[in-house]
mmCIF file of C-alpha atoms in Angstrom:
data_model
loop_
_atom_site.group_PDB
_atom_site.id
_atom_site.type_symbol
_atom_site.label_atom_id
_atom_site.label_comp_id
_atom_site.label_asym_id
_atom_site.label_seq_id
_atom_site.Cartn_x
_atom_site.Cartn_y
_atom_site.Cartn_z
ATOM 1 C CA MET U 1 20.349 -7.681 -16.619
ATOM 2 C CA LYS U 2 16.836 -7.491 -15.160
ATOM 3 C CA THR U 3 18.272 -7.537 -11.633
ATOM 4 C CA PHE U 4 20.604 -4.651 -12.474
ATOM 5 C CA SER U 5 17.716 -2.635 -13.961
ATOM 6 C CA ALA U 6 15.614 -3.287 -10.885
ATOM 7 C CA LEU U 7 18.447 -2.044 -8.659
ATOM 8 C CA LEU U 8 18.707 1.141 -10.699
ATOM 9 C CA VAL U 9 14.975 1.741 -10.268
ATOM 10 C CA ILE U 10 15.206 1.179 -6.509
ATOM 11 C CA LEU U 11 18.166 3.567 -6.219
ATOM 12 C CA SER U 12 16.391 6.256 -8.243
ATOM 13 C CA VAL U 13 13.321 5.944 -6.027
ATOM 14 C CA PHE U 14 15.453 6.110 -2.882
ATOM 15 C CA ASN U 15 17.271 9.226 -4.102
ATOM 16 C CA ALA U 16 14.035 10.927 -5.198
ATOM 17 C CA VAL U 17 12.454 10.386 -1.795
ATOM 18 C CA LEU U 18 15.542 11.542 0.098
ATOM 19 C CA SER U 19 15.755 14.743 -1.927
ATOM 20 C CA GLN U 20 12.185 15.799 -1.172
ATOM 21 C CA GLU U 21 10.759 17.674 1.774
ATOM 22 C CA ASN U 22 7.893 16.442 3.922
ATOM 23 C CA ASN U 23 4.491 16.961 2.344
ATOM 24 C CA VAL U 24 2.078 14.824 4.399
ATOM 25 C CA CYS U 25 1.360 14.442 8.119
ATOM 26 C CA PRO U 26 -0.716 12.034 10.252
ATOM 27 C CA THR U 27 -2.614 14.791 12.102
ATOM 28 C CA PHE U 28 -3.845 18.278 11.241
ATOM 29 C CA GLU U 29 -1.759 19.735 14.085
ATOM 30 C CA ASP U 30 1.417 18.275 12.566
ATOM 31 C CA TYR U 31 0.884 20.288 9.380
ATOM 32 C CA TYR U 32 1.720 23.509 11.261
ATOM 33 C CA THR U 33 5.350 22.311 11.524
ATOM 34 C CA LEU U 34 5.353 20.215 8.364
ATOM 35 C CA LYS U 35 8.888 20.790 7.080
ATOM 36 C CA ASN U 36 10.729 20.078 10.311
ATOM 37 C CA ASN U 37 8.300 17.646 11.901
ATOM 38 C CA SER U 38 9.675 14.115 12.335
ATOM 39 C CA ASN U 39 6.122 12.748 12.387
ATOM 40 C CA CYS U 40 5.624 13.870 8.780
ATOM 41 C CA TRP U 41 7.058 12.351 5.616
ATOM 42 C CA TYR U 42 7.254 12.616 1.841
ATOM 43 C CA ASP U 43 4.568 11.027 -0.368
ATOM 44 C CA ALA U 44 5.138 11.059 -4.132
ATOM 45 C CA GLY U 45 1.380 10.836 -4.706
ATOM 46 C CA ALA U 46 0.976 14.352 -3.304
ATOM 47 C CA GLU U 47 3.122 15.853 -6.075
ATOM 48 C CA TYR U 48 3.533 13.520 -9.038
ATOM 49 C CA ASN U 49 1.213 12.324 -11.790
ATOM 50 C CA VAL U 50 0.159 8.689 -12.193
ATOM 51 C CA PRO U 51 3.013 7.275 -14.309
ATOM 52 C CA ASP U 52 5.687 9.032 -12.253
ATOM 53 C CA THR U 53 4.081 7.876 -9.005
ATOM 54 C CA ILE U 54 4.083 4.287 -10.232
ATOM 55 C CA LYS U 55 7.754 4.556 -11.233
ATOM 56 C CA LEU U 56 8.691 6.110 -7.889
ATOM 57 C CA LEU U 57 7.008 3.182 -6.173
ATOM 58 C CA GLY U 58 9.387 0.913 -8.090
ATOM 59 C CA TYR U 59 7.089 -0.527 -10.775
ATOM 60 C CA PRO U 60 7.208 -0.451 -14.581
ATOM 61 C CA VAL U 61 4.540 1.514 -16.404
ATOM 62 C CA VAL U 62 3.488 1.623 -20.054
ATOM 63 C CA GLU U 63 1.289 4.338 -21.554
ATOM 64 C CA TYR U 64 -1.227 3.672 -24.336
ATOM 65 C CA LYS U 65 -3.213 6.139 -26.434
ATOM 66 C CA VAL U 66 -6.626 4.733 -27.282
ATOM 67 C CA ARG U 67 -8.684 6.270 -30.086
ATOM 68 C CA THR U 68 -12.470 6.082 -29.919
ATOM 69 C CA PRO U 69 -14.781 5.882 -32.971
ATOM 70 C CA ASP U 70 -15.733 9.554 -32.484
ATOM 71 C CA GLY U 71 -12.163 10.835 -32.317
ATOM 72 C CA TYR U 72 -11.332 11.083 -28.608
ATOM 73 C CA ILE U 73 -7.854 10.014 -27.560
ATOM 74 C CA LEU U 74 -7.827 8.343 -24.166
ATOM 75 C CA THR U 75 -4.788 7.676 -21.999
ATOM 76 C CA VAL U 76 -4.499 4.256 -20.388
ATOM 77 C CA PHE U 77 -1.648 3.180 -18.112
ATOM 78 C CA ARG U 78 -0.456 -0.374 -17.615
ATOM 79 C CA ILE U 79 1.581 -1.976 -14.859
ATOM 80 C CA PRO U 80 2.698 -5.070 -16.769
ATOM 81 C CA ASN U 81 3.469 -8.352 -15.066
ATOM 82 C CA GLU U 82 6.702 -9.702 -16.483
ATOM 83 C CA ASN U 83 6.257 -13.278 -15.289
ATOM 84 C CA PRO U 84 4.727 -15.186 -18.214
ATOM 85 C CA GLY U 85 4.552 -18.342 -16.109
ATOM 86 C CA ASN U 86 2.048 -16.779 -13.717
ATOM 87 C CA PRO U 87 -1.492 -17.801 -14.733
ATOM 88 C CA LYS U 88 -2.881 -14.555 -13.280
ATOM 89 C CA THR U 89 -1.264 -12.533 -16.077
ATOM 90 C CA LYS U 90 -3.629 -14.249 -18.481
ATOM 91 C CA HIS U 91 -6.464 -12.269 -16.902
ATOM 92 C CA PRO U 92 -5.684 -8.555 -17.201
ATOM 93 C CA VAL U 93 -7.402 -6.410 -14.583
ATOM 94 C CA TYR U 94 -8.898 -3.126 -15.737
ATOM 95 C CA LEU U 95 -9.587 -0.390 -13.155
ATOM 96 C CA GLN U 96 -12.210 2.281 -13.889
ATOM 97 C CA HIS U 97 -12.480 5.438 -11.786
ATOM 98 C CA GLY U 98 -15.661 7.219 -10.780
ATOM 99 C CA LEU U 99 -17.208 10.664 -11.237
ATOM 100 C CA VAL U 100 -14.905 13.724 -11.519
ATOM 101 C CA ALA U 101 -11.908 11.454 -10.901
ATOM 102 C CA THR U 102 -9.000 9.801 -12.705
ATOM 103 C CA CYS U 103 -7.150 6.509 -12.450
ATOM 104 C CA ALA U 104 -4.910 8.250 -9.890
ATOM 105 C CA ASN U 105 -7.455 7.083 -7.304
ATOM 106 C CA PHE U 106 -6.026 3.596 -7.664
ATOM 107 C CA VAL U 107 -2.439 4.592 -6.791
ATOM 108 C CA GLY U 108 -3.216 7.218 -4.115
ATOM 109 C CA LEU U 109 -2.346 4.935 -1.193
ATOM 110 C CA GLY U 110 1.138 4.146 -2.443
ATOM 111 C CA LYS U 111 2.147 0.526 -1.838
ATOM 112 C CA ASN U 112 -1.276 -0.106 -0.310
ATOM 113 C CA SER U 113 -3.167 1.126 -3.393
ATOM 114 C CA LEU U 114 -5.468 -1.200 -5.286
ATOM 115 C CA ALA U 115 -3.369 -1.075 -8.479
ATOM 116 C CA ILE U 116 -0.179 -1.927 -6.608
ATOM 117 C CA VAL U 117 -1.765 -4.659 -4.490
ATOM 118 C CA LEU U 118 -3.038 -6.297 -7.690
ATOM 119 C CA ALA U 119 0.361 -5.942 -9.358
ATOM 120 C CA ASP U 120 2.060 -7.520 -6.339
ATOM 121 C CA ALA U 121 -0.470 -10.354 -6.524
ATOM 122 C CA GLY U 122 0.723 -11.081 -10.068
ATOM 123 C CA TYR U 123 -1.992 -9.485 -12.181
ATOM 124 C CA ASP U 124 -1.505 -7.459 -15.370
ATOM 125 C CA VAL U 125 -2.988 -4.121 -14.253
ATOM 126 C CA TRP U 126 -4.567 -1.558 -16.595
ATOM 127 C CA LEU U 127 -5.698 1.897 -15.419
ATOM 128 C CA GLY U 128 -8.317 3.685 -17.506
ATOM 129 C CA ASN U 129 -9.274 7.337 -17.953
ATOM 130 C CA TYR U 130 -12.477 8.169 -19.755
ATOM 131 C CA ARG U 131 -12.874 11.186 -22.026
ATOM 132 C CA GLY U 132 -12.551 14.671 -20.585
ATOM 133 C CA ASN U 133 -10.648 13.897 -17.402
ATOM 134 C CA ALA U 134 -7.171 15.232 -16.674
ATOM 135 C CA TYR U 135 -5.444 12.404 -18.589
ATOM 136 C CA SER U 136 -7.815 12.212 -21.575
ATOM 137 C CA GLN U 137 -8.153 15.720 -23.009
ATOM 138 C CA GLU U 138 -7.061 14.960 -26.578
ATOM 139 C CA HIS U 139 -9.162 14.647 -29.730
ATOM 140 C CA GLU U 140 -8.391 14.191 -33.408
ATOM 141 C CA ASN U 141 -10.202 17.401 -34.413
ATOM 142 C CA LEU U 142 -11.345 19.209 -31.252
ATOM 143 C CA THR U 143 -9.691 20.894 -28.294
ATOM 144 C CA VAL U 144 -10.947 21.413 -24.740
ATOM 145 C CA PHE U 145 -11.827 24.977 -25.781
ATOM 146 C CA ASP U 146 -14.453 23.683 -28.216
ATOM 147 C CA GLU U 147 -17.949 23.250 -26.768
ATOM 148 C CA ALA U 148 -18.356 20.092 -28.843
ATOM 149 C CA PHE U 149 -15.506 18.456 -26.932
ATOM 150 C CA TRP U 150 -17.615 18.446 -23.749
ATOM 151 C CA ASP U 151 -20.814 17.300 -25.449
ATOM 152 C CA HIS U 152 -20.843 13.743 -24.111
ATOM 153 C CA SER U 153 -22.712 11.775 -21.482
ATOM 154 C CA MET U 154 -22.231 8.433 -19.770
ATOM 155 C CA ASP U 155 -23.496 6.782 -22.974
ATOM 156 C CA GLU U 156 -20.337 7.659 -24.877
ATOM 157 C CA VAL U 157 -18.125 6.477 -22.005
ATOM 158 C CA ALA U 158 -19.974 3.153 -21.733
ATOM 159 C CA LEU U 159 -20.555 2.460 -25.423
ATOM 160 C CA LEU U 160 -17.498 4.030 -27.100
ATOM 161 C CA ASP U 161 -14.719 4.485 -24.538
ATOM 162 C CA LEU U 162 -14.946 1.116 -22.790
ATOM 163 C CA PRO U 163 -15.098 -1.030 -25.961
ATOM 164 C CA SER U 164 -12.118 0.880 -27.407
ATOM 165 C CA ILE U 165 -10.104 0.362 -24.224
ATOM 166 C CA PHE U 166 -11.030 -3.318 -24.001
ATOM 167 C CA GLN U 167 -9.933 -3.873 -27.607
ATOM 168 C CA THR U 168 -6.586 -2.255 -26.805
ATOM 169 C CA ILE U 169 -6.094 -4.454 -23.736
ATOM 170 C CA LEU U 170 -6.883 -7.642 -25.638
ATOM 171 C CA LYS U 171 -4.649 -6.582 -28.521
ATOM 172 C CA HIS U 172 -1.685 -6.308 -26.164
ATOM 173 C CA THR U 173 -2.439 -9.324 -24.013
ATOM 174 C CA SER U 174 -4.136 -12.487 -25.216
ATOM 175 C CA TYR U 175 -7.379 -12.867 -27.102
ATOM 176 C CA ASP U 176 -8.170 -16.223 -25.485
ATOM 177 C CA ASN U 177 -8.408 -14.695 -22.022
ATOM 178 C CA LYS U 178 -10.881 -12.272 -20.527
ATOM 179 C CA ILE U 179 -10.624 -8.984 -18.636
ATOM 180 C CA ILE U 180 -11.453 -8.617 -14.957
ATOM 181 C CA PHE U 181 -13.224 -5.276 -14.610
ATOM 182 C CA ILE U 182 -13.048 -3.387 -11.302
ATOM 183 C CA GLY U 183 -14.981 -0.127 -11.115
ATOM 184 C CA HIS U 184 -15.604 2.402 -8.373
ATOM 185 C CA SER U 185 -18.817 4.466 -8.145
ATOM 186 C CA LEU U 186 -19.707 5.839 -11.607
ATOM 187 C CA GLY U 187 -17.152 3.409 -13.018
ATOM 188 C CA THR U 188 -19.601 0.681 -12.039
ATOM 189 C CA SER U 189 -22.489 2.427 -13.815
ATOM 190 C CA VAL U 190 -20.761 2.543 -17.193
ATOM 191 C CA SER U 191 -19.732 -1.101 -16.922
ATOM 192 C CA LEU U 192 -23.338 -2.162 -16.347
ATOM 193 C CA MET U 193 -24.463 0.015 -19.264
ATOM 194 C CA TYR U 194 -21.854 -1.594 -21.504
ATOM 195 C CA ALA U 195 -22.763 -5.130 -20.427
ATOM 196 C CA ALA U 196 -26.494 -4.438 -20.867
ATOM 197 C CA GLU U 197 -26.125 -2.835 -24.311
ATOM 198 C CA TYR U 198 -23.625 -5.370 -25.680
ATOM 199 C CA PRO U 199 -24.438 -8.572 -23.749
ATOM 200 C CA GLU U 200 -22.687 -11.024 -26.073
ATOM 201 C CA GLU U 201 -19.610 -8.838 -26.492
ATOM 202 C CA ALA U 202 -19.414 -8.388 -22.720
ATOM 203 C CA ARG U 203 -19.786 -12.128 -22.123
ATOM 204 C CA ASN U 204 -16.885 -12.796 -24.511
ATOM 205 C CA THR U 205 -14.705 -9.940 -23.227
ATOM 206 C CA LEU U 206 -15.176 -9.794 -19.455
ATOM 207 C CA HIS U 207 -14.331 -12.471 -16.923
ATOM 208 C CA MET U 208 -16.063 -10.648 -14.065
ATOM 209 C CA LEU U 209 -17.451 -7.273 -13.013
ATOM 210 C CA VAL U 210 -16.277 -6.175 -9.566
ATOM 211 C CA LEU U 211 -18.369 -3.185 -8.498
ATOM 212 C CA LEU U 212 -17.076 -1.111 -5.574
ATOM 213 C CA CYS U 213 -19.842 1.244 -4.378
ATOM 214 C CA PRO U 214 -22.174 0.215 -7.228
ATOM 215 C CA ALA U 215 -24.210 3.006 -8.809
ATOM 216 C CA TYR U 216 -27.370 1.713 -10.450
ATOM 217 C CA THR U 217 -30.532 3.657 -9.590
ATOM 218 C CA LEU U 218 -29.794 5.822 -6.538
ATOM 219 C CA THR U 219 -33.166 6.754 -5.099
ATOM 220 C CA ASN U 220 -31.901 6.086 -1.559
ATOM 221 C CA MET U 221 -28.977 8.518 -1.828
ATOM 222 C CA ILE U 222 -28.335 10.497 1.363
ATOM 223 C CA SER U 223 -25.747 12.831 -0.146
ATOM 224 C CA PRO U 224 -26.865 16.454 -0.745
ATOM 225 C CA TYR U 225 -26.240 15.778 -4.439
ATOM 226 C CA ARG U 226 -29.784 14.351 -4.476
ATOM 227 C CA LEU U 227 -31.161 17.847 -3.811
ATOM 228 C CA ALA U 228 -29.611 19.161 -7.023
ATOM 229 C CA ALA U 229 -30.613 16.159 -9.152
ATOM 230 C CA PRO U 230 -34.087 17.465 -10.138
ATOM 231 C CA TYR U 231 -32.507 20.690 -11.406
ATOM 232 C CA GLY U 232 -29.850 19.063 -13.600
ATOM 233 C CA ASP U 233 -31.276 20.316 -16.883
ATOM 234 C CA PHE U 234 -31.639 23.863 -15.572
ATOM 235 C CA ILE U 235 -28.043 23.864 -14.314
ATOM 236 C CA LEU U 236 -26.748 22.483 -17.614
ATOM 237 C CA ASP U 237 -28.686 25.042 -19.670
ATOM 238 C CA THR U 238 -27.457 27.885 -17.447
ATOM 239 C CA VAL U 239 -23.825 26.804 -17.740
ATOM 240 C CA ARG U 240 -24.120 26.597 -21.513
ATOM 241 C CA LYS U 241 -25.784 29.982 -21.838
ATOM 242 C CA LEU U 242 -22.955 31.546 -19.826
ATOM 243 C CA LYS U 243 -20.361 29.723 -21.974
ATOM 244 C CA MET U 244 -18.859 28.217 -18.830
ATOM 245 C CA GLU U 245 -18.921 24.566 -19.856
ATOM 246 C CA ARG U 246 -15.144 24.197 -19.987
ATOM 247 C CA LEU U 247 -14.636 26.103 -16.740
ATOM 248 C CA VAL U 248 -16.854 23.710 -14.797
ATOM 249 C CA SER U 249 -15.644 20.612 -16.658
ATOM 250 C CA GLN U 250 -11.886 20.799 -17.144
ATOM 251 C CA ALA U 251 -9.731 19.494 -14.288
ATOM 252 C CA GLN U 252 -7.229 22.350 -14.374
ATOM 253 C CA GLU U 253 -9.927 24.983 -14.018
ATOM 254 C CA LEU U 254 -11.681 23.120 -11.223
ATOM 255 C CA ARG U 255 -8.441 22.727 -9.305
ATOM 256 C CA ARG U 256 -7.673 26.422 -9.563
ATOM 257 C CA LEU U 257 -10.939 27.061 -7.765
ATOM 258 C CA VAL U 258 -10.752 24.324 -5.153
ATOM 259 C CA VAL U 259 -7.185 23.280 -4.305
ATOM 260 C CA PRO U 260 -5.573 26.602 -3.208
ATOM 261 C CA MET U 261 -8.443 27.262 -0.825
ATOM 262 C CA CYS U 262 -8.561 23.763 0.648
ATOM 263 C CA MET U 263 -4.790 23.506 1.080
ATOM 264 C CA GLU U 264 -4.420 26.999 2.563
ATOM 265 C CA SER U 265 -4.153 25.844 6.196
ATOM 266 C CA PRO U 266 -4.834 22.829 8.433
ATOM 267 C CA PRO U 267 -8.267 24.207 9.458
ATOM 268 C CA MET U 268 -9.200 24.685 5.788
ATOM 269 C CA MET U 269 -7.989 21.158 4.971
ATOM 270 C CA GLN U 270 -10.189 19.820 7.723
ATOM 271 C CA PHE U 271 -13.156 21.961 6.689
ATOM 272 C CA CYS U 272 -12.944 20.895 3.043
ATOM 273 C CA MET U 273 -12.827 17.214 3.901
ATOM 274 C CA GLN U 274 -15.780 17.602 6.255
ATOM 275 C CA LEU U 275 -17.637 19.312 3.420
ATOM 276 C CA TYR U 276 -16.730 16.541 0.972
ATOM 277 C CA ASN U 277 -17.802 13.917 3.472
ATOM 278 C CA LEU U 278 -21.304 15.337 3.426
ATOM 279 C CA PHE U 279 -21.411 13.772 -0.039
ATOM 280 C CA TYR U 280 -19.436 10.592 0.734
ATOM 281 C CA GLY U 281 -20.646 9.761 4.251
ATOM 282 C CA ALA U 282 -20.124 11.546 7.569
ATOM 283 C CA LYS U 283 -17.812 8.928 9.110
ATOM 284 C CA THR U 284 -14.588 8.357 7.201
ATOM 285 C CA ASP U 285 -11.410 6.288 7.355
ATOM 286 C CA LEU U 286 -9.479 8.863 5.315
ATOM 287 C CA GLY U 287 -6.570 10.231 7.343
ATOM 288 C CA PRO U 288 -5.047 13.738 7.242
ATOM 289 C CA GLU U 289 -1.983 12.254 5.521
ATOM 290 C CA SER U 290 -4.099 11.468 2.440
ATOM 291 C CA ILE U 291 -5.505 14.976 1.950
ATOM 292 C CA PRO U 292 -2.526 16.402 -0.038
ATOM 293 C CA VAL U 293 -2.622 13.270 -2.216
ATOM 294 C CA TYR U 294 -6.370 13.654 -2.658
ATOM 295 C CA PHE U 295 -6.122 17.262 -3.813
ATOM 296 C CA ASN U 296 -3.186 16.485 -6.092
ATOM 297 C CA GLN U 297 -5.536 14.140 -7.960
ATOM 298 C CA LEU U 298 -8.992 15.635 -7.589
ATOM 299 C CA PRO U 299 -11.125 17.040 -8.995
ATOM 300 C CA GLY U 300 -10.176 15.133 -12.127
ATOM 301 C CA GLY U 301 -12.638 16.798 -14.495
ATOM 302 C CA THR U 302 -15.672 15.563 -16.422
ATOM 303 C CA SER U 303 -18.375 17.017 -18.643
ATOM 304 C CA ILE U 304 -21.342 18.639 -16.938
ATOM 305 C CA LYS U 305 -23.489 16.501 -19.236
ATOM 306 C CA ILE U 306 -22.117 13.415 -17.462
ATOM 307 C CA LEU U 307 -23.040 15.029 -14.141
ATOM 308 C CA ASN U 308 -26.554 15.578 -15.467
ATOM 309 C CA HIS U 309 -26.757 11.985 -16.663
ATOM 310 C CA ALA U 310 -25.624 10.825 -13.210
ATOM 311 C CA ALA U 311 -28.392 12.951 -11.689
ATOM 312 C CA ASP U 312 -30.881 10.853 -13.633
ATOM 313 C CA LEU U 313 -29.755 7.831 -11.601
ATOM 314 C CA VAL U 314 -30.778 9.709 -8.459
ATOM 315 C CA LEU U 315 -34.218 10.209 -9.987
ATOM 316 C CA GLY U 316 -34.527 6.441 -10.291
ATOM 317 C CA ASN U 317 -33.645 5.991 -13.975
ATOM 318 C CA PHE U 318 -31.003 3.714 -15.474
ATOM 319 C CA ARG U 319 -31.256 4.664 -19.119
ATOM 320 C CA LYS U 320 -29.627 6.542 -21.960
ATOM 321 C CA TYR U 321 -29.293 10.304 -21.754
ATOM 322 C CA ASP U 322 -32.601 12.151 -21.608
ATOM 323 C CA TYR U 323 -32.708 14.786 -24.360
ATOM 324 C CA LYS U 324 -36.279 15.755 -23.363
ATOM 325 C CA HIS U 325 -38.076 17.140 -26.435
ATOM 326 C CA LEU U 326 -35.228 15.904 -28.669
ATOM 327 C CA ASN U 327 -35.631 12.261 -27.682
ATOM 328 C CA TYR U 328 -37.546 11.577 -30.902
ATOM 329 C CA LYS U 329 -34.553 12.849 -32.866
ATOM 330 C CA TYR U 330 -32.087 10.611 -31.044
ATOM 331 C CA TYR U 331 -34.187 7.557 -30.188
ATOM 332 C CA GLY U 332 -37.360 7.745 -32.257
ATOM 333 C CA LYS U 333 -39.560 7.814 -29.176
ATOM 334 C CA ARG U 334 -40.549 10.047 -26.269
ATOM 335 C CA SER U 335 -38.370 8.479 -23.555
ATOM 336 C CA PRO U 336 -34.755 7.274 -23.657
ATOM 337 C CA PRO U 337 -34.189 3.511 -23.900
ATOM 338 C CA ILE U 338 -33.399 1.841 -20.594
ATOM 339 C CA TYR U 339 -30.258 -0.165 -19.920
ATOM 340 C CA ASP U 340 -31.789 -3.530 -19.071
ATOM 341 C CA ILE U 341 -29.481 -5.207 -16.564
ATOM 342 C CA LYS U 342 -31.412 -8.444 -17.019
ATOM 343 C CA LYS U 343 -29.208 -8.722 -20.104
ATOM 344 C CA VAL U 344 -25.994 -8.653 -18.043
ATOM 345 C CA HIS U 345 -24.578 -12.160 -18.370
ATOM 346 C CA VAL U 346 -21.197 -11.561 -16.744
ATOM 347 C CA PRO U 347 -20.494 -12.644 -13.141
ATOM 348 C CA VAL U 348 -20.987 -9.619 -10.858
ATOM 349 C CA TYR U 349 -19.391 -9.161 -7.444
ATOM 350 C CA LEU U 350 -20.601 -6.217 -5.315
ATOM 351 C CA MET U 351 -18.866 -4.522 -2.390
ATOM 352 C CA VAL U 352 -20.806 -1.917 -0.398
ATOM 353 C CA SER U 353 -20.524 0.046 2.833
ATOM 354 C CA GLY U 354 -23.233 0.787 5.361
ATOM 355 C CA GLN U 355 -21.722 4.282 5.815
ATOM 356 C CA ASP U 356 -21.850 5.219 2.109
ATOM 357 C CA TRP U 357 -24.116 8.232 1.512
ATOM 358 C CA ALA U 358 -23.489 8.440 -2.249
ATOM 359 C CA THR U 359 -24.282 4.837 -3.268
ATOM 360 C CA PRO U 360 -26.186 3.413 -0.289
ATOM 361 C CA GLU U 361 -26.562 -0.263 0.551
ATOM 362 C CA ALA U 362 -30.306 -0.145 -0.207
ATOM 363 C CA ASP U 363 -29.599 0.799 -3.838
ATOM 364 C CA ALA U 364 -26.938 -1.898 -4.142
ATOM 365 C CA LEU U 365 -29.469 -4.454 -2.924
ATOM 366 C CA ASN U 366 -31.892 -3.198 -5.573
ATOM 367 C CA LEU U 367 -29.228 -3.801 -8.210
ATOM 368 C CA TRP U 368 -28.519 -7.259 -6.798
ATOM 369 C CA ARG U 369 -32.190 -8.255 -6.938
ATOM 370 C CA ASN U 370 -32.538 -7.079 -10.547
ATOM 371 C CA LEU U 371 -29.491 -8.904 -11.874
ATOM 372 C CA PRO U 372 -30.044 -12.302 -13.485
ATOM 373 C CA THR U 373 -29.621 -15.025 -10.873
ATOM 374 C CA GLU U 374 -26.756 -16.637 -12.750
ATOM 375 C CA SER U 375 -24.839 -13.327 -12.793
ATOM 376 C CA ARG U 376 -24.840 -12.900 -8.999
ATOM 377 C CA HIS U 377 -21.305 -13.925 -8.109
ATOM 378 C CA GLY U 378 -21.113 -12.352 -4.662
ATOM 379 C CA PHE U 379 -22.207 -9.530 -2.362
ATOM 380 C CA ARG U 380 -20.115 -8.198 0.520
ATOM 381 C CA LYS U 381 -21.026 -5.451 2.948
ATOM 382 C CA ILE U 382 -18.402 -3.508 4.907
ATOM 383 C CA ASP U 383 -19.645 -3.106 8.481
ATOM 384 C CA MET U 384 -16.921 -0.738 9.707
ATOM 385 C CA ASP U 385 -18.490 2.358 11.312
ATOM 386 C CA THR U 386 -15.970 4.776 9.756
ATOM 387 C CA PHE U 387 -15.756 3.669 6.139
ATOM 388 C CA ASN U 388 -17.598 5.714 3.516
ATOM 389 C CA HIS U 389 -17.751 6.052 -0.278
ATOM 390 C CA ILE U 390 -14.299 7.572 -0.849
ATOM 391 C CA ASP U 391 -12.616 5.207 1.622
ATOM 392 C CA PHE U 392 -12.777 2.433 -0.978
ATOM 393 C CA VAL U 393 -9.887 4.227 -2.706
ATOM 394 C CA PHE U 394 -8.403 6.473 0.022
ATOM 395 C CA GLY U 395 -9.210 4.802 3.355
ATOM 396 C CA ARG U 396 -6.385 3.996 5.769
ATOM 397 C CA HIS U 397 -7.660 0.433 6.083
ATOM 398 C CA ALA U 398 -8.747 -0.047 2.461
ATOM 399 C CA ARG U 399 -6.090 -2.675 1.839
ATOM 400 C CA GLU U 400 -6.997 -4.977 4.699
ATOM 401 C CA ILE U 401 -10.753 -4.415 4.385
ATOM 402 C CA ILE U 402 -11.167 -4.282 0.588
ATOM 403 C CA TYR U 403 -8.104 -5.126 -1.483
ATOM 404 C CA ASP U 404 -6.562 -8.192 0.170
ATOM 405 C CA PRO U 405 -9.929 -9.994 0.464
ATOM 406 C CA LEU U 406 -10.732 -9.006 -3.125
ATOM 407 C CA VAL U 407 -7.494 -10.565 -4.399
ATOM 408 C CA LYS U 408 -8.599 -13.850 -2.801
ATOM 409 C CA VAL U 409 -11.943 -13.596 -4.612
ATOM 410 C CA LEU U 410 -10.185 -12.976 -7.934
ATOM 411 C CA ASP U 411 -7.654 -15.763 -7.386
ATOM 412 C CA LYS U 412 -10.448 -18.220 -6.661
ATOM 413 C CA SER U 413 -12.395 -17.126 -9.757
ATOM 414 C CA ILE U 414 -9.584 -17.942 -12.199
ATOM 415 C CA ILE U 415 -8.587 -21.320 -10.807
#
């Protein structure tokens, strides 16, 4: 019966692909003759959402709705492993996206995506979406049109969203096994905040923290984002005064502004990616064939308050949200409490790139030095000259450089 079902899935995928026109090409020149160009092909990731992309790749997917203590309803996707005899399934792997992104980042490379590589390796894969992104715009009492919906920082993601998601994962797997956490960029920040704030809970819940492009304090950032960091409060106040918080936060609105322009022509595609790479790192492994997939997924939306909180990392702070003159109201003191990573008692494995302008190697080394000695599980630097921040999820060689070696690290950790 299972074999017959699998055949049906394969046939449906085959028919779906055959019925679609080319939508990606290996060079910018090829895009001029996209439809009739034999060098181009069809990529489901350039058109479909996450669950449909996973299905079209031939894998099962289960959707969960996770409710947080403050009423947000988060969407989490699971690629279940149906082999109960495989010991790897006892360690579910949770993937957490970064800033202004969604879990789609982990399926954007098709069969070579991190989520799929982990599923093929036998792991029970869970894909998270924190509040406010394109897949988590529900609330028990609020809508995206309410200003209160967007009134959240990284604190709520780390201290409310993650625990709620982890409880859901353990409820549907096994309580006597722990979760392997893999985060990219800001996804690493919230995991460290969680583990620092709830050290015992984290120790009992997480098997390991794998941090791709770790974002702790970011005083060595090269990205132009550092120039805006000191003006975060001014930008936030201006946006709120103009009642534009939803317009600069919600994924749909952001895409209306960005995607049509960047997908207008091959030169505009190239220009937009060059512009983006000023933030990620000038030398990239991302190929032209990934650009339609990229803009089908990003920007994924997030609150401007999270952006402001992230700016505080650039200023050298790893702490709770700074409410300025209202800190006494929220914390009972002048400055926000810090997230003390000396309290992180979960094994931490870091992967960094020398070409990353957003989360530079120097800042990752600072994180490494400040972690408790017993929590330092491993540190790996990518020396490839053309591999920047976004290449960890979209790079042509991400599988061979990042994912396959990472699977070996995970396999060894659970033996």
